[in-house]
Amino acid sequence: MKRIAMYALALWMAVLTVYAQPEQVFVPDLGQAFPFLGERVVEPPDDVRLDALDAAAYGIPASGEVPQPAYLLMEEAPTQTPVYLIDSGKPGPVVYVLAGTHGDERAGWYAATMLKGMRISAGKLYVLPQANKPGSEAARRTVQGSLDLNRAYPGHPQGDAAMQVAHAIVRDIEKAQPVVVLDLHEAAVFAPGRDFLGNKVIYTTLDGIEDLFFALLTAFEEGALGAVPFGFVSPGVADSLNAVLPEVAGIPVLTVETFRGYPLSRRVQDQVDIVLACLRFYGMMEE
């Protein structure tokens, strides 16, 4: 009987999926309406492909070299994923860019895929394009099953798959000692009574990055950064990298959340532009 009930439920969900029609929902934070199915936005058709990304078209200065991983996290595990290190050879800050925590949030890891081959003029840039490589390859939010990497921090070397990856990422960031971590995400959910995270930058602490915060805030308010201005939200959700890393390592995190109701190419551009703005702030790019 239990099996029959499960089949009936699955059939009913399939019927709802086929016959449900999107509803236009006005999002006050963005000042316009988007098609939603329930609380989740319906993404526009893709207008860019991963294999056709052109870094120059997105304003990324290319190094002219084919990027090669500096090392692998979770080596020889199913979650193995490469980290790229761009070293200018000159003194300067260290910045760590992490993306692909949720594999279905593609704009972030599409942007990071291009950033790994960029040129900088000072300091060092670490790029981890696909923190959750299995999820990115499957366009799936989780590492596997219901295991959410961004609810697994600070992780544990003997924990489940998500906890092991989280632990490896924290250790890697601690070794790099960046002035800030830029954590690239996307938002798709809107519901009355809960915080809307689309086109937001999330922070838990601003210790050490106060000037960067005000520079970004000014750029957003003046319309100089972002196709639609971004807002700020605090703190990061419990057990996320944003919330945990400042506590365990004293390293601040800015989480960029583009909104999946906009075209993919536009979201990728916003992700890229915010990272480049941070690098320029730290004098790591030539003007």
Short mmCIF file of C-alpha atoms in Angstrom, two decimals:
data_model
loop_
_atom_site.label_atom_id
_atom_site.label_comp_id
_atom_site.label_asym_id
_atom_site.label_seq_id
_atom_site.Cartn_x
_atom_site.Cartn_y
_atom_site.Cartn_z
CA MET A 1 0.00 0.00 0.00
CA LYS A 2 2.85 2.37 0.88
CA ARG A 3 4.45 1.77 -2.54
CA ILE A 4 1.13 2.50 -4.31
CA ALA A 5 0.80 5.76 -2.37
CA MET A 6 4.31 6.78 -3.39
CA TYR A 7 3.57 6.05 -7.07
CA ALA A 8 0.34 8.08 -6.83
CA LEU A 9 2.20 11.02 -5.30
CA ALA A 10 4.87 10.89 -7.99
CA LEU A 11 2.20 10.81 -10.70
CA TRP A 12 0.40 13.79 -9.15
CA MET A 13 3.62 15.81 -8.98
CA ALA A 14 4.30 15.01 -12.64
CA VAL A 15 0.83 16.21 -13.60
CA LEU A 16 1.33 19.45 -11.67
CA THR A 17 4.65 20.02 -13.41
CA VAL A 18 3.12 19.56 -16.86
CA TYR A 19 0.01 21.66 -16.33
CA ALA A 20 1.22 24.36 -13.92
CA GLN A 21 1.44 27.75 -15.57
CA PRO A 22 3.88 30.48 -14.53
CA GLU A 23 2.43 33.49 -12.74
CA GLN A 24 3.83 37.00 -13.09
CA VAL A 25 4.99 38.11 -9.65
CA PHE A 26 6.18 41.62 -8.82
CA VAL A 27 9.49 41.68 -6.91
CA PRO A 28 9.66 45.00 -5.01
CA ASP A 29 13.44 44.89 -4.52
CA LEU A 30 13.94 44.83 -8.30
CA GLY A 31 10.94 46.94 -9.29
CA GLN A 32 9.57 44.53 -11.89
CA ALA A 33 7.63 41.32 -12.37
CA PHE A 34 9.03 37.90 -13.29
CA PRO A 35 7.39 34.56 -14.14
CA PHE A 36 7.25 32.24 -11.13
CA LEU A 37 6.12 28.70 -10.51
CA GLY A 38 5.27 28.81 -6.84
CA GLU A 39 8.13 30.56 -5.03
CA ARG A 40 10.72 29.81 -7.71
CA VAL A 41 11.44 32.04 -10.70
CA VAL A 42 11.29 30.62 -14.22
CA GLU A 43 14.69 31.24 -15.80
CA PRO A 44 14.83 32.73 -19.31
CA PRO A 45 16.19 30.48 -22.07
CA ASP A 46 19.99 30.32 -22.04
CA ASP A 47 21.58 33.03 -24.15
CA VAL A 48 25.17 31.91 -23.56
CA ARG A 49 26.97 28.55 -23.53
CA LEU A 50 29.81 27.54 -21.25
CA ASP A 51 31.92 26.34 -24.16
CA ALA A 52 31.43 29.65 -25.99
CA LEU A 53 32.39 32.03 -23.19
CA ASP A 54 34.68 34.85 -24.34
CA ALA A 55 36.57 36.40 -21.44
CA ALA A 56 37.48 39.51 -23.44
CA ALA A 57 33.81 40.16 -24.20
CA TYR A 58 33.16 40.26 -20.46
CA GLY A 59 35.99 42.72 -19.85
CA ILE A 60 38.45 40.22 -18.37
CA PRO A 61 42.10 40.87 -19.28
CA ALA A 62 43.53 37.58 -20.50
CA SER A 63 46.94 36.30 -19.47
CA GLY A 64 47.50 34.80 -22.92
CA GLU A 65 48.26 31.41 -21.36
CA VAL A 66 46.12 28.30 -21.08
CA PRO A 67 45.18 28.16 -17.38
CA GLN A 68 46.44 25.11 -15.54
CA PRO A 69 45.34 24.05 -12.05
CA ALA A 70 47.82 24.87 -9.33
CA TYR A 71 46.59 21.89 -7.30
CA LEU A 72 43.53 19.75 -6.60
CA LEU A 73 41.24 19.72 -3.60
CA MET A 74 39.84 16.35 -2.53
CA GLU A 75 42.39 14.62 -4.77
CA GLU A 76 41.35 11.12 -5.93
CA ALA A 77 37.85 11.55 -4.44
CA PRO A 78 34.64 11.83 -6.50
CA THR A 79 34.50 15.47 -5.35
CA GLN A 80 38.01 16.28 -6.65
CA THR A 81 38.14 19.83 -7.97
CA PRO A 82 40.94 22.14 -9.23
CA VAL A 83 42.17 25.41 -7.75
CA TYR A 84 43.87 27.97 -9.99
CA LEU A 85 46.48 30.43 -8.75
CA ILE A 86 47.23 33.62 -10.67
CA ASP A 87 50.44 35.09 -9.31
CA SER A 88 51.43 38.49 -10.64
CA GLY A 89 54.95 38.08 -9.28
CA LYS A 90 54.59 41.46 -7.59
CA PRO A 91 53.69 42.38 -4.01
CA GLY A 92 50.04 42.94 -3.28
CA PRO A 93 46.92 41.53 -1.62
CA VAL A 94 45.61 38.00 -1.92
CA VAL A 95 41.98 37.50 -3.01
CA TYR A 96 40.19 34.14 -3.13
CA VAL A 97 37.25 33.62 -5.55
CA LEU A 98 35.03 30.60 -4.94
CA ALA A 99 32.07 29.54 -7.10
CA GLY A 100 29.96 26.51 -7.95
CA THR A 101 28.96 25.75 -4.35
CA HIS A 102 25.47 25.10 -5.72
CA GLY A 103 25.94 23.57 -9.15
CA ASP A 104 22.67 24.86 -10.58
CA GLU A 105 23.70 28.49 -9.86
CA ARG A 106 25.63 28.67 -13.10
CA ALA A 107 26.40 32.36 -13.51
CA GLY A 108 28.89 32.25 -10.65
CA TRP A 109 30.92 29.32 -11.86
CA TYR A 110 30.67 30.41 -15.50
CA ALA A 111 32.25 33.71 -14.41
CA ALA A 112 34.92 31.97 -12.35
CA THR A 113 35.73 29.70 -15.28
CA MET A 114 36.75 32.80 -17.25
CA LEU A 115 38.52 34.45 -14.31
CA LYS A 116 40.95 31.56 -13.92
CA GLY A 117 42.74 32.70 -17.10
CA MET A 118 42.90 36.41 -16.32
CA ARG A 119 45.89 38.70 -15.88
CA ILE A 120 46.52 40.71 -12.73
CA SER A 121 49.16 43.37 -12.10
CA ALA A 122 49.80 42.87 -8.38
CA GLY A 123 49.23 40.29 -5.66
CA LYS A 124 47.76 36.81 -6.02
CA LEU A 125 44.33 35.57 -7.06
CA TYR A 126 43.05 32.11 -6.16
CA VAL A 127 40.10 30.81 -8.20
CA LEU A 128 38.06 27.73 -7.28
CA PRO A 129 35.50 27.63 -10.12
CA GLN A 130 33.57 24.51 -9.08
CA ALA A 131 33.64 24.03 -5.33
CA ASN A 132 30.92 21.42 -5.78
CA LYS A 133 32.20 19.77 -8.93
CA PRO A 134 29.71 16.85 -9.05
CA GLY A 135 26.83 19.30 -8.60
CA SER A 136 28.17 21.69 -11.22
CA GLU A 137 28.58 18.93 -13.78
CA ALA A 138 24.98 17.81 -13.15
CA ALA A 139 23.55 21.38 -12.76
CA ARG A 140 22.41 20.20 -9.33
CA ARG A 141 22.34 22.22 -6.11
CA THR A 142 23.73 19.55 -3.82
CA VAL A 143 26.95 17.55 -3.70
CA GLN A 144 24.90 14.37 -3.68
CA GLY A 145 21.43 13.52 -2.45
CA SER A 146 20.40 16.24 0.00
CA LEU A 147 23.95 17.19 1.03
CA ASP A 148 24.27 20.97 0.70
CA LEU A 149 27.87 22.20 0.74
CA ASN A 150 26.83 25.63 1.98
CA ARG A 151 25.22 24.13 5.09
CA ALA A 152 28.24 21.95 5.92
CA TYR A 153 30.86 24.44 7.14
CA PRO A 154 33.36 24.29 8.75
CA GLY A 155 33.20 20.67 7.68
CA HIS A 156 35.08 17.62 8.93
CA PRO A 157 37.64 15.34 7.25
CA GLN A 158 35.70 12.24 8.35
CA GLY A 159 32.23 13.66 7.72
CA ASP A 160 29.88 13.11 4.79
CA ALA A 161 30.84 14.18 1.26
CA ALA A 162 29.73 17.80 1.74
CA MET A 163 31.50 18.11 5.10
CA GLN A 164 34.74 16.75 3.64
CA VAL A 165 34.67 19.29 0.80
CA ALA A 166 33.81 22.11 3.24
CA HIS A 167 36.75 21.15 5.46
CA ALA A 168 39.13 21.07 2.47
CA ILE A 169 37.94 24.52 1.32
CA VAL A 170 38.37 26.10 4.76
CA ARG A 171 41.88 24.65 5.07
CA ASP A 172 42.79 25.91 1.60
CA ILE A 173 41.55 29.43 2.32
CA GLU A 174 43.39 29.46 5.64
CA LYS A 175 46.61 28.59 3.83
CA ALA A 176 46.08 31.33 1.22
CA GLN A 177 45.25 34.01 3.87
CA PRO A 178 43.28 36.29 1.52
CA VAL A 179 42.11 39.75 2.51
CA VAL A 180 38.63 38.72 1.36
CA VAL A 181 36.81 35.72 -0.12
CA LEU A 182 34.37 36.40 -2.95
CA ASP A 183 31.74 33.64 -2.90
CA LEU A 184 29.68 33.59 -6.12
CA HIS A 185 26.06 32.40 -5.87
CA GLU A 186 22.60 32.94 -7.41
CA ALA A 187 19.09 33.30 -5.99
CA ALA A 188 15.85 31.98 -7.49
CA VAL A 189 13.27 32.13 -4.69
CA PHE A 190 10.93 34.95 -3.72
CA ALA A 191 8.25 34.71 -1.06
CA PRO A 192 6.50 37.39 1.00
CA GLY A 193 7.77 37.53 4.56
CA ARG A 194 11.27 36.23 3.90
CA ASP A 195 14.45 37.98 2.81
CA PHE A 196 14.84 38.20 -0.96
CA LEU A 197 18.47 37.48 -1.88
CA GLY A 198 18.40 38.25 -5.60
CA ASN A 199 20.92 40.94 -6.60
CA LYS A 200 22.38 41.13 -3.12
CA VAL A 201 25.80 41.00 -1.53
CA ILE A 202 25.80 39.13 1.78
CA TYR A 203 28.24 39.72 4.61
CA THR A 204 28.56 38.53 8.19
CA THR A 205 31.45 40.78 9.19
CA LEU A 206 33.08 43.80 7.60
CA ASP A 207 36.19 43.66 9.78
CA GLY A 208 39.11 44.60 7.54
CA ILE A 209 36.98 45.29 4.47
CA GLU A 210 35.10 48.39 5.58
CA ASP A 211 36.58 50.52 2.80
CA LEU A 212 35.79 47.88 0.17
CA PHE A 213 32.21 47.72 1.42
CA PHE A 214 31.70 51.48 1.10
CA ALA A 215 33.34 51.53 -2.34
CA LEU A 216 30.93 48.83 -3.58
CA LEU A 217 27.95 50.48 -1.89
CA THR A 218 28.75 53.79 -3.59
CA ALA A 219 29.20 52.11 -6.98
CA PHE A 220 25.85 50.31 -6.63
CA GLU A 221 24.01 53.46 -5.53
CA GLU A 222 25.48 55.51 -8.38
CA GLY A 223 24.53 52.86 -10.96
CA ALA A 224 28.19 52.29 -11.85
CA LEU A 225 28.12 48.59 -10.96
CA GLY A 226 25.47 46.00 -11.75
CA ALA A 227 22.88 46.03 -14.53
CA VAL A 228 20.41 46.61 -11.68
CA PRO A 229 21.88 47.98 -8.43
CA PHE A 230 22.70 45.42 -5.76
CA GLY A 231 21.81 45.72 -2.09
CA PHE A 232 23.51 44.36 1.03
CA VAL A 233 22.19 41.75 3.47
CA SER A 234 23.62 40.50 6.77
CA PRO A 235 24.39 38.05 8.29
CA GLY A 236 25.10 34.94 6.24
CA VAL A 237 22.94 31.88 6.83
CA ALA A 238 24.02 29.47 9.57
CA ASP A 239 26.66 26.89 8.58
CA SER A 240 27.43 28.73 5.35
CA LEU A 241 30.95 29.77 4.34
CA ASN A 242 29.88 33.41 4.78
CA ALA A 243 28.89 32.85 8.40
CA VAL A 244 31.54 30.37 9.48
CA LEU A 245 34.82 31.47 7.86
CA PRO A 246 35.05 34.82 9.71
CA GLU A 247 34.51 32.96 12.99
CA VAL A 248 36.98 30.10 12.49
CA ALA A 249 39.64 31.90 10.43
CA GLY A 250 39.04 35.64 10.85
CA ILE A 251 38.68 36.03 7.06
CA PRO A 252 35.72 38.08 5.73
CA VAL A 253 33.47 36.77 2.97
CA LEU A 254 31.32 38.68 0.49
CA THR A 255 28.71 36.45 -1.13
CA VAL A 256 27.43 37.72 -4.48
CA GLU A 257 23.87 36.64 -5.33
CA THR A 258 22.65 37.37 -8.85
CA PHE A 259 18.96 36.76 -9.62
CA ARG A 260 18.06 33.90 -11.93
CA GLY A 261 15.09 35.76 -13.39
CA TYR A 262 17.50 37.76 -15.56
CA PRO A 263 19.23 36.38 -18.70
CA LEU A 264 22.23 34.19 -17.99
CA SER A 265 24.69 36.40 -19.90
CA ARG A 266 23.67 39.41 -17.84
CA ARG A 267 24.12 37.51 -14.58
CA VAL A 268 27.56 36.31 -15.63
CA GLN A 269 28.52 39.89 -16.48
CA ASP A 270 27.38 41.14 -13.07
CA GLN A 271 29.39 38.42 -11.33
CA VAL A 272 32.48 39.29 -13.35
CA ASP A 273 32.06 43.03 -12.87
CA ILE A 274 31.80 42.77 -9.09
CA VAL A 275 34.92 40.60 -8.85
CA LEU A 276 36.85 42.98 -11.12
CA ALA A 277 35.68 45.97 -9.07
CA CYS A 278 37.10 44.32 -5.94
CA LEU A 279 40.41 43.55 -7.66
CA ARG A 280 40.67 47.15 -8.88
CA PHE A 281 39.94 48.40 -5.38
CA TYR A 282 42.95 46.44 -4.12
CA GLY A 283 45.18 47.68 -6.92
CA MET A 284 45.47 44.24 -8.48
CA MET A 285 44.48 45.36 -11.98
CA GLU A 286 45.82 48.07 -14.22
CA GLU A 287 43.33 50.88 -14.84
#
